[in-house]
């Protein structure tokens, strides 16, 4: 017999990933009582199957390669990456897929955890099928927050549903390195895992429908392509997969452009979409249309717009992070979570009525202006704001300034350093709209660009931000000089 339990809280958060944790933390700090509902590991995708384990797989190969190209260090490097040591280190970073420390943090922060699957049954009402066999009927005084993350999008390829394949979860949690590894997808996850496994010893083939890294400038993609090929990855771009077949030995054969490649492991890395199925959103007037994955429309604080949050239902349903469907990046989701949590508290205290003003503590304004992202391949790609091509498509009056990264700092990093940089200048306001850097070690250049964009630092003032010598940051000086300062 299933037990029943009725509970009331100020805020109910569905999903205990990084985003859900941050929402709950902010509302508790604001004096409200919160509960998190989670059916899997507390800490979510990033901690166990995405950001952290993928970078743990990439880092050893990047470090080894950096040493191999510097005279003096290269002579001392005589070995190769040890796959088992890398996998063991990856296991340490994921706490061996145990969430005890995360649960302890929730408890220390005063956030209650209910393990189970949550489903919205009405305004401010959530039914939870608890893992412990208890059914919980939860009621929120102020808000329900959807922080359920995203799930892989699986392409419609003949035979794919009948063959074994990995999504990113399978790749980042791999227990062994496959001899032959095929990747479908040329986005961030596809190129990162292709390079990681190539450096761990796999024979890797990557197949992309378009070009690599289509949301980044082509110059960036070309340098990443060169990096992959230098590691022995066979890359096919602008290529459609015709079918996949399972072989008697468990391997998978992929057919494309009249060619075939056989892999011991197949990774499907063709994007993600918000995880919104079976949440009961139709019970509060939010429905998918035309058979497409549901995407929520939210105001600048994460408040879900439409029947769920107007009329007699009141302002109560929020979405943050990947579930909101705007920017599918962990750091940006945590930013949204902080603003959403603070907005809930402000509305509860009567300090916020209607939509928040841009750049206020309750708004996700940076999503529209300055979303930083890094591709942790070798070379790295670091970008924030629109590229030149994207800004021109938006109808902006912009100038692009591009040049190879060739400064004293980059030459010290590697005698054969190959990099590229671009800034996009808003000619009407004389500020930077976007920036892209490509090359080894450029990820640490990104926050300076993000600050310049968010702060709308005028170019004539930015000229006085002198980069230290000799660092790769000198590229900022070269870009501004080329612009004419």
Short mmCIF file of N, CA, C and O in Angstrom, two decimals, residues 319-369:
data_model
loop_
_atom_site.label_atom_id
_atom_site.label_comp_id
_atom_site.label_asym_id
_atom_site.label_seq_id
_atom_site.Cartn_x
_atom_site.Cartn_y
_atom_site.Cartn_z
N UNK A 319 10.55 29.01 -14.98
CA UNK A 319 11.49 28.05 -15.58
C UNK A 319 12.86 28.70 -15.65
O UNK A 319 12.97 29.90 -15.93
N UNK A 320 13.89 27.92 -15.39
CA UNK A 320 15.25 28.45 -15.44
C UNK A 320 16.19 27.39 -15.98
O UNK A 320 15.94 26.19 -15.87
N UNK A 321 17.30 27.85 -16.56
CA UNK A 321 18.29 26.92 -17.10
C UNK A 321 17.85 26.31 -18.41
O UNK A 321 17.05 26.89 -19.15
N UNK A 322 18.38 25.13 -18.71
CA UNK A 322 18.05 24.46 -19.97
C UNK A 322 16.56 24.29 -20.17
O UNK A 322 16.05 24.34 -21.29
N UNK A 323 15.82 24.07 -19.08
CA UNK A 323 14.39 23.85 -19.19
C UNK A 323 13.68 25.05 -19.80
O UNK A 323 12.64 24.90 -20.46
N UNK A 324 14.22 26.25 -19.60
CA UNK A 324 13.61 27.46 -20.17
C UNK A 324 13.88 27.55 -21.67
O UNK A 324 13.20 28.30 -22.38
N UNK A 325 14.88 26.82 -22.16
CA UNK A 325 15.09 26.71 -23.59
C UNK A 325 15.74 27.90 -24.26
O UNK A 325 15.72 28.01 -25.48
N UNK A 326 16.35 28.80 -23.48
CA UNK A 326 16.95 29.98 -24.09
C UNK A 326 18.45 29.81 -24.32
O UNK A 326 18.94 29.95 -25.43
N UNK A 327 19.19 29.55 -23.26
CA UNK A 327 20.64 29.34 -23.36
C UNK A 327 20.97 28.06 -22.62
O UNK A 327 20.83 27.99 -21.40
N UNK A 328 21.42 27.04 -23.34
CA UNK A 328 21.67 25.74 -22.73
C UNK A 328 23.13 25.62 -22.31
O UNK A 328 23.92 24.87 -22.88
N UNK A 329 23.49 26.41 -21.30
CA UNK A 329 24.84 26.40 -20.74
C UNK A 329 24.73 26.47 -19.23
O UNK A 329 23.95 27.26 -18.69
N UNK A 330 25.53 25.68 -18.53
CA UNK A 330 25.41 25.59 -17.08
C UNK A 330 25.61 26.94 -16.40
O UNK A 330 24.82 27.33 -15.54
N UNK A 331 26.67 27.66 -16.76
CA UNK A 331 26.94 28.92 -16.07
C UNK A 331 25.83 29.93 -16.30
O UNK A 331 25.46 30.69 -15.41
N UNK A 332 25.26 29.92 -17.51
CA UNK A 332 24.18 30.87 -17.78
C UNK A 332 22.90 30.43 -17.06
O UNK A 332 22.12 31.26 -16.60
N UNK A 333 22.70 29.12 -16.95
CA UNK A 333 21.56 28.62 -16.19
C UNK A 333 21.63 29.00 -14.73
O UNK A 333 20.62 29.35 -14.11
N UNK A 334 22.83 28.95 -14.16
CA UNK A 334 23.00 29.34 -12.75
C UNK A 334 22.76 30.84 -12.58
O UNK A 334 22.20 31.28 -11.57
N UNK A 335 23.16 31.62 -13.57
CA UNK A 335 22.86 33.06 -13.56
C UNK A 335 21.35 33.28 -13.58
O UNK A 335 20.81 34.07 -12.79
N UNK A 336 20.66 32.57 -14.47
CA UNK A 336 19.20 32.67 -14.51
C UNK A 336 18.59 32.26 -13.18
O UNK A 336 17.64 32.88 -12.69
N UNK A 337 19.13 31.21 -12.59
CA UNK A 337 18.61 30.70 -11.33
C UNK A 337 18.71 31.73 -10.22
O UNK A 337 17.78 31.91 -9.42
N UNK A 338 19.84 32.41 -10.15
CA UNK A 338 20.02 33.43 -9.11
C UNK A 338 18.99 34.55 -9.27
O UNK A 338 18.37 35.00 -8.29
N UNK A 339 18.81 35.00 -10.52
CA UNK A 339 17.85 36.08 -10.77
C UNK A 339 16.42 35.61 -10.51
O UNK A 339 15.61 36.35 -9.93
N UNK A 340 16.11 34.40 -10.93
CA UNK A 340 14.76 33.87 -10.72
C UNK A 340 14.45 33.72 -9.23
O UNK A 340 13.38 34.11 -8.77
N UNK A 341 15.39 33.15 -8.49
CA UNK A 341 15.17 33.01 -7.05
C UNK A 341 14.96 34.34 -6.37
O UNK A 341 14.05 34.51 -5.53
N UNK A 342 15.77 35.33 -6.74
CA UNK A 342 15.62 36.66 -6.14
C UNK A 342 14.30 37.31 -6.56
O UNK A 342 13.69 38.06 -5.76
N UNK A 343 13.86 37.06 -7.80
CA UNK A 343 12.58 37.62 -8.26
C UNK A 343 11.41 37.02 -7.48
O UNK A 343 10.45 37.73 -7.14
N UNK A 344 11.49 35.72 -7.21
CA UNK A 344 10.42 35.08 -6.42
C UNK A 344 10.32 35.72 -5.04
O UNK A 344 9.24 36.04 -4.55
N UNK A 345 11.48 35.92 -4.40
CA UNK A 345 11.50 36.55 -3.09
C UNK A 345 10.96 37.98 -3.16
O UNK A 345 10.16 38.41 -2.31
N UNK A 346 11.38 38.72 -4.19
CA UNK A 346 10.94 40.11 -4.33
C UNK A 346 9.43 40.19 -4.55
O UNK A 346 8.75 41.06 -3.98
N UNK A 347 8.88 39.29 -5.35
CA UNK A 347 7.42 39.29 -5.56
C UNK A 347 6.69 38.89 -4.27
O UNK A 347 5.63 39.43 -3.94
N UNK A 348 7.27 37.93 -3.55
CA UNK A 348 6.64 37.50 -2.29
C UNK A 348 6.59 38.64 -1.28
O UNK A 348 5.66 38.73 -0.47
N UNK A 349 7.61 39.51 -1.33
CA UNK A 349 7.68 40.62 -0.39
C UNK A 349 7.06 41.91 -0.93
O UNK A 349 7.14 42.96 -0.29
N UNK A 350 6.46 41.82 -2.13
CA UNK A 350 5.82 42.99 -2.72
C UNK A 350 6.77 44.01 -3.30
O UNK A 350 6.37 45.14 -3.62
N UNK A 351 8.06 43.63 -3.49
CA UNK A 351 9.05 44.58 -4.02
C UNK A 351 9.11 44.56 -5.55
O UNK A 351 9.71 45.47 -6.15
N UNK A 352 8.55 43.54 -6.16
CA UNK A 352 8.57 43.43 -7.62
C UNK A 352 7.16 43.18 -8.11
O UNK A 352 6.51 42.21 -7.71
N UNK A 353 6.70 44.06 -8.98
CA UNK A 353 5.39 43.90 -9.60
C UNK A 353 5.57 43.99 -11.11
O UNK A 353 6.24 44.88 -11.61
N UNK A 354 4.98 43.05 -11.83
CA UNK A 354 5.18 43.02 -13.27
C UNK A 354 6.56 42.51 -13.63
O UNK A 354 7.25 41.87 -12.84
N UNK A 355 6.99 42.82 -14.87
CA UNK A 355 8.29 42.35 -15.34
C UNK A 355 9.41 43.23 -14.81
O UNK A 355 9.24 44.45 -14.68
N UNK A 356 10.55 42.65 -14.49
CA UNK A 356 11.66 43.44 -13.98
C UNK A 356 12.31 44.29 -15.07
O UNK A 356 12.23 43.98 -16.25
N UNK A 357 12.96 45.36 -14.65
CA UNK A 357 13.70 46.21 -15.58
C UNK A 357 14.97 45.49 -16.04
O UNK A 357 15.56 44.71 -15.29
N UNK A 358 15.42 45.76 -17.28
CA UNK A 358 16.68 45.17 -17.75
C UNK A 358 17.83 45.50 -16.81
O UNK A 358 17.90 46.59 -16.25
N UNK A 359 18.72 44.55 -16.64
CA UNK A 359 19.92 44.66 -15.82
C UNK A 359 19.61 44.82 -14.32
O UNK A 359 20.51 45.10 -13.53
N UNK A 360 18.35 44.62 -13.94
CA UNK A 360 18.03 44.63 -12.52
C UNK A 360 18.44 43.28 -11.91
O UNK A 360 18.73 42.33 -12.64
N UNK A 361 18.44 43.14 -10.58
CA UNK A 361 18.83 41.86 -9.97
C UNK A 361 17.90 40.72 -10.32
O UNK A 361 18.24 39.56 -10.06
N UNK A 362 16.72 41.02 -10.89
CA UNK A 362 15.71 39.99 -11.13
C UNK A 362 15.56 39.63 -12.61
O UNK A 362 14.65 38.91 -12.97
N UNK A 363 16.44 40.13 -13.45
CA UNK A 363 16.30 39.93 -14.90
C UNK A 363 17.46 39.12 -15.47
O UNK A 363 18.58 39.19 -14.98
N UNK A 364 17.15 38.37 -16.52
CA UNK A 364 18.15 37.55 -17.22
C UNK A 364 18.72 38.32 -18.42
O UNK A 364 18.94 37.75 -19.48
N UNK A 365 18.98 39.61 -18.26
CA UNK A 365 19.30 40.47 -19.39
C UNK A 365 20.54 40.02 -20.16
O UNK A 365 20.61 40.16 -21.39
N UNK A 366 21.53 39.45 -19.46
CA UNK A 366 22.76 39.04 -20.15
C UNK A 366 22.49 38.01 -21.24
O UNK A 366 23.27 37.90 -22.19
N UNK A 367 21.39 37.26 -21.11
CA UNK A 367 21.06 36.27 -22.14
C UNK A 367 20.93 36.91 -23.53
O UNK A 367 21.16 36.25 -24.54
N UNK A 368 20.57 38.17 -23.56
CA UNK A 368 20.35 38.85 -24.84
C UNK A 368 21.57 39.63 -25.31
O UNK A 368 21.56 40.18 -26.41
N UNK A 369 22.62 39.69 -24.49
CA UNK A 369 23.75 40.54 -24.85
C UNK A 369 25.11 39.87 -24.71
O UNK A 369 26.00 40.13 -25.51
#
